[in-house]
Amino acid sequence: MISTMKSLVRTGVLLGGIAFGLAACGPEYDHTDITLTQKSSGLEGEFSSQRIVITEGGVITAHIVPWNDDKDPLSLTLREKASSVNAEPMVEIHPTVKDRTYAFFGTKAGQTAIEFVVDGTVVLTVPVLVTKQTEP
Amino acid sequence: MSMGTTNRTSAMLAATLFAAAISGCSNNPSSGSAAYKAGELGNGDFLFACAGKNQDGAACLPYTNATTKFPTRIASGSTFDITFVAKSDQGTKLITDNPRYEGVVVDGVEPYVRRTVDGTFSATQPGYAVVYARDSAGSVIDFTSPIHIVKVDNLAIYDAEKYVADNNDENKVPVPVDSIELTVGTPRSFRVRAEDANGEPLAGSIAVSWKSGTDADKLSAHSLAWVGVLQGFAPVETDVTIEGAAIKKTVHVTVKAAEVTQ
């Protein structure tokens, strides 16, 4: 009797382990492709996974696609990482009418960061520099 | 054909005619006009308009708020209007073949330009400003290349009636006056246009206050809509003050007695 119960427990543990392993083998976030598509002419603008530069009052757009390891595109949320609760936003982020292309408005000069969120998890944080316009 | 079907057909015909009439009512310049500034994303154009009729001598045609050329330089502290036009269509709902934009709003990227409560734009500080169009979902449809907002150095005063007289030449910039002469009992109205440090005119409407000085009993100066109205009650040589776009200046005014006809 005892030996039968031990056998059942071992089987249960084994099946549970297999189920957990299978679940862990599902597609996971892999990487994000980023392409700068437009910037306000005559104003500074850069966009990469390492650094974003926007001129205060200017606009840049970027095509951004996060991928899983099955090479499927994932849905993305972008948000400015606020330095404090009452911090004034330095960047406005809007979707554009073009799929997976986003517009970034520099609204206040300073340093901030943008978080790339996939399935509720921050997968990338990119520092942002919003530069002051040079005197026209 | 039943009566109901006839009514439905009539209603549909009326709706179609109404829609056709509405779409044919656009006073927009024709496609390719210099009045448009092409959007950077290629989804439409932006059309400049003065914030009110007949008050922007640098950009707008007399008696209209329309312009023939999208201005390259706009006065800091001025107001103006910009609409988004896609395939000759404008308004909150832009129906193009594909795509279709709903709830279109035109807005500005702060801090150089700001949408005001009355729906016009305010050029808030010198620099380069971007205006954009978005739909009801908040998606950006298009945006302008940077628009140069220029510091105002002078408010040039010009005779509002001369402006009227010049309306046959839409490109003619009104000639400013350095001093003003009035005759007792005959009011005259004046407008201002903004100028940069080189005396070049700047687009945008400037709200100006006109004030008479210590001789208010002999000369009345007040602001009425976008014009300053001066009226002399007795001969006097005095100054009036005008203020707008962070500029304050005085103008010498001579009020002469009316000629008495024998």
mmCIF file with all atom_site columns, C-alpha atoms in Angstrom, chain B residues 110-183:
data_model
loop_
_atom_site.group_PDB
_atom_site.id
_atom_site.type_symbol
_atom_site.label_atom_id
_atom_site.label_alt_id
_atom_site.label_comp_id
_atom_site.label_asym_id
_atom_site.label_entity_id
_atom_site.label_seq_id
_atom_site.pdbx_PDB_ins_code
_atom_site.Cartn_x
_atom_site.Cartn_y
_atom_site.Cartn_z
_atom_site.occupancy
_atom_site.B_iso_or_equiv
_atom_site.pdbx_formal_charge
_atom_site.auth_seq_id
_atom_site.auth_comp_id
_atom_site.auth_asym_id
_atom_site.auth_atom_id
_atom_site.pdbx_PDB_model_num
ATOM 1  C CA . GLU B 1 110 ? 4.648   72.452  -26.817 1.00 0.00 ? 110 GLU B CA 1
ATOM 2  C CA . PRO B 1 111 ? 6.422   74.559  -25.688 1.00 0.00 ? 111 PRO B CA 1
ATOM 3  C CA . TYR B 1 112 ? 6.790   76.660  -28.859 1.00 0.00 ? 112 TYR B CA 1
ATOM 4  C CA . VAL B 1 113 ? 3.184   76.523  -29.972 1.00 0.00 ? 113 VAL B CA 1
ATOM 5  C CA . ARG B 1 114 ? 0.013   75.885  -28.051 1.00 0.00 ? 114 ARG B CA 1
ATOM 6  C CA . ARG B 1 115 ? -3.644  75.377  -28.919 1.00 0.00 ? 115 ARG B CA 1
ATOM 7  C CA . THR B 1 116 ? -5.723  78.080  -27.229 1.00 0.00 ? 116 THR B CA 1
ATOM 8  C CA . VAL B 1 117 ? -9.152  77.726  -25.641 1.00 0.00 ? 117 VAL B CA 1
ATOM 9  C CA . ASP B 1 118 ? -10.796 79.360  -28.647 1.00 0.00 ? 118 ASP B CA 1
ATOM 10 C CA . GLY B 1 119 ? -9.277  76.764  -30.970 1.00 0.00 ? 119 GLY B CA 1
ATOM 11 C CA . THR B 1 120 ? -6.601  78.908  -32.584 1.00 0.00 ? 120 THR B CA 1
ATOM 12 C CA . PHE B 1 121 ? -2.855  78.504  -32.095 1.00 0.00 ? 121 PHE B CA 1
ATOM 13 C CA . SER B 1 122 ? -0.598  80.694  -30.046 1.00 0.00 ? 122 SER B CA 1
ATOM 14 C CA . ALA B 1 123 ? 3.096   81.045  -30.915 1.00 0.00 ? 123 ALA B CA 1
ATOM 15 C CA . THR B 1 124 ? 4.431   81.072  -27.381 1.00 0.00 ? 124 THR B CA 1
ATOM 16 C CA . GLN B 1 125 ? 8.180   81.638  -27.776 1.00 0.00 ? 125 GLN B CA 1
ATOM 17 C CA . PRO B 1 126 ? 10.807  82.093  -30.493 1.00 0.00 ? 126 PRO B CA 1
ATOM 18 C CA . GLY B 1 127 ? 12.085  78.850  -31.971 1.00 0.00 ? 127 GLY B CA 1
ATOM 19 C CA . TYR B 1 128 ? 10.849  76.120  -34.251 1.00 0.00 ? 128 TYR B CA 1
ATOM 20 C CA . ALA B 1 129 ? 7.359   74.753  -33.747 1.00 0.00 ? 129 ALA B CA 1
ATOM 21 C CA . VAL B 1 130 ? 5.628   71.645  -35.036 1.00 0.00 ? 130 VAL B CA 1
ATOM 22 C CA . VAL B 1 131 ? 1.897   71.287  -35.564 1.00 0.00 ? 131 VAL B CA 1
ATOM 23 C CA . TYR B 1 132 ? 0.320   67.858  -35.940 1.00 0.00 ? 132 TYR B CA 1
ATOM 24 C CA . ALA B 1 133 ? -3.000  66.215  -36.803 1.00 0.00 ? 133 ALA B CA 1
ATOM 25 C CA . ARG B 1 134 ? -4.341  63.236  -34.873 1.00 0.00 ? 134 ARG B CA 1
ATOM 26 C CA . ASP B 1 135 ? -7.488  61.156  -35.001 1.00 0.00 ? 135 ASP B CA 1
ATOM 27 C CA . SER B 1 136 ? -9.963  60.310  -32.242 1.00 0.00 ? 136 SER B CA 1
ATOM 28 C CA . ALA B 1 137 ? -7.841  57.324  -31.194 1.00 0.00 ? 137 ALA B CA 1
ATOM 29 C CA . GLY B 1 138 ? -4.916  59.665  -30.589 1.00 0.00 ? 138 GLY B CA 1
ATOM 30 C CA . SER B 1 139 ? -2.948  58.345  -33.555 1.00 0.00 ? 139 SER B CA 1
ATOM 31 C CA . VAL B 1 140 ? -0.789  60.927  -35.268 1.00 0.00 ? 140 VAL B CA 1
ATOM 32 C CA . ILE B 1 141 ? -1.862  61.297  -38.907 1.00 0.00 ? 141 ILE B CA 1
ATOM 33 C CA . ASP B 1 142 ? 0.786   63.785  -39.930 1.00 0.00 ? 142 ASP B CA 1
ATOM 34 C CA . PHE B 1 143 ? 2.883   66.716  -38.735 1.00 0.00 ? 143 PHE B CA 1
ATOM 35 C CA . THR B 1 144 ? 4.517   69.796  -40.210 1.00 0.00 ? 144 THR B CA 1
ATOM 36 C CA . SER B 1 145 ? 8.164   70.455  -40.712 1.00 0.00 ? 145 SER B CA 1
ATOM 37 C CA . PRO B 1 146 ? 9.321   73.015  -38.119 1.00 0.00 ? 146 PRO B CA 1
ATOM 38 C CA . ILE B 1 147 ? 7.694   76.444  -38.415 1.00 0.00 ? 147 ILE B CA 1
ATOM 39 C CA . HIS B 1 148 ? 9.959   79.359  -37.518 1.00 0.00 ? 148 HIS B CA 1
ATOM 40 C CA . ILE B 1 149 ? 8.589   81.440  -34.646 1.00 0.00 ? 149 ILE B CA 1
ATOM 41 C CA . VAL B 1 150 ? 10.407  84.778  -34.600 1.00 0.00 ? 150 VAL B CA 1
ATOM 42 C CA . LYS B 1 151 ? 10.803  87.341  -31.827 1.00 0.00 ? 151 LYS B CA 1
ATOM 43 C CA . VAL B 1 152 ? 8.881   90.532  -32.526 1.00 0.00 ? 152 VAL B CA 1
ATOM 44 C CA . ASP B 1 153 ? 11.025  93.643  -32.600 1.00 0.00 ? 153 ASP B CA 1
ATOM 45 C CA . ASN B 1 154 ? 8.499   96.213  -33.723 1.00 0.00 ? 154 ASN B CA 1
ATOM 46 C CA . LEU B 1 155 ? 4.794   96.713  -34.248 1.00 0.00 ? 155 LEU B CA 1
ATOM 47 C CA . ALA B 1 156 ? 4.346   98.600  -37.484 1.00 0.00 ? 156 ALA B CA 1
ATOM 48 C CA . ILE B 1 157 ? 1.201   100.693 -37.612 1.00 0.00 ? 157 ILE B CA 1
ATOM 49 C CA . TYR B 1 158 ? -0.712  101.111 -40.814 1.00 0.00 ? 158 TYR B CA 1
ATOM 50 C CA . ASP B 1 159 ? -3.910  102.796 -41.834 1.00 0.00 ? 159 ASP B CA 1
ATOM 51 C CA . ALA B 1 160 ? -6.729  100.266 -41.880 1.00 0.00 ? 160 ALA B CA 1
ATOM 52 C CA . GLU B 1 161 ? -8.451  102.178 -44.684 1.00 0.00 ? 161 GLU B CA 1
ATOM 53 C CA . LYS B 1 162 ? -5.335  102.187 -46.829 1.00 0.00 ? 162 LYS B CA 1
ATOM 54 C CA . TYR B 1 163 ? -5.266  98.454  -46.356 1.00 0.00 ? 163 TYR B CA 1
ATOM 55 C CA . VAL B 1 164 ? -8.767  98.344  -47.791 1.00 0.00 ? 164 VAL B CA 1
ATOM 56 C CA . ALA B 1 165 ? -7.696  100.536 -50.691 1.00 0.00 ? 165 ALA B CA 1
ATOM 57 C CA . ASP B 1 166 ? -4.827  98.183  -51.478 1.00 0.00 ? 166 ASP B CA 1
ATOM 58 C CA . ASN B 1 167 ? -6.952  95.105  -51.785 1.00 0.00 ? 167 ASN B CA 1
ATOM 59 C CA . ASN B 1 168 ? -6.502  94.796  -55.517 1.00 0.00 ? 168 ASN B CA 1
ATOM 60 C CA . ASP B 1 169 ? -2.945  93.718  -54.951 1.00 0.00 ? 169 ASP B CA 1
ATOM 61 C CA . GLU B 1 170 ? -2.962  90.743  -52.648 1.00 0.00 ? 170 GLU B CA 1
ATOM 62 C CA . ASN B 1 171 ? 0.821   90.635  -52.368 1.00 0.00 ? 171 ASN B CA 1
ATOM 63 C CA . LYS B 1 172 ? 1.205   94.253  -51.379 1.00 0.00 ? 172 LYS B CA 1
ATOM 64 C CA . VAL B 1 173 ? 2.337   94.739  -47.825 1.00 0.00 ? 173 VAL B CA 1
ATOM 65 C CA . PRO B 1 174 ? 0.661   97.782  -46.264 1.00 0.00 ? 174 PRO B CA 1
ATOM 66 C CA . VAL B 1 175 ? 2.916   100.802 -45.790 1.00 0.00 ? 175 VAL B CA 1
ATOM 67 C CA . PRO B 1 176 ? 3.463   101.646 -42.105 1.00 0.00 ? 176 PRO B CA 1
ATOM 68 C CA . VAL B 1 177 ? 3.094   105.138 -40.682 1.00 0.00 ? 177 VAL B CA 1
ATOM 69 C CA . ASP B 1 178 ? 5.464   106.811 -38.201 1.00 0.00 ? 178 ASP B CA 1
ATOM 70 C CA . SER B 1 179 ? 2.967   109.368 -36.933 1.00 0.00 ? 179 SER B CA 1
ATOM 71 C CA . ILE B 1 180 ? -0.748  109.935 -37.223 1.00 0.00 ? 180 ILE B CA 1
ATOM 72 C CA . GLU B 1 181 ? -2.766  112.974 -38.245 1.00 0.00 ? 181 GLU B CA 1
ATOM 73 C CA . LEU B 1 182 ? -6.421  113.330 -37.396 1.00 0.00 ? 182 LEU B CA 1
ATOM 74 C CA . THR B 1 183 ? -9.096  115.915 -37.937 1.00 0.00 ? 183 THR B CA 1
#
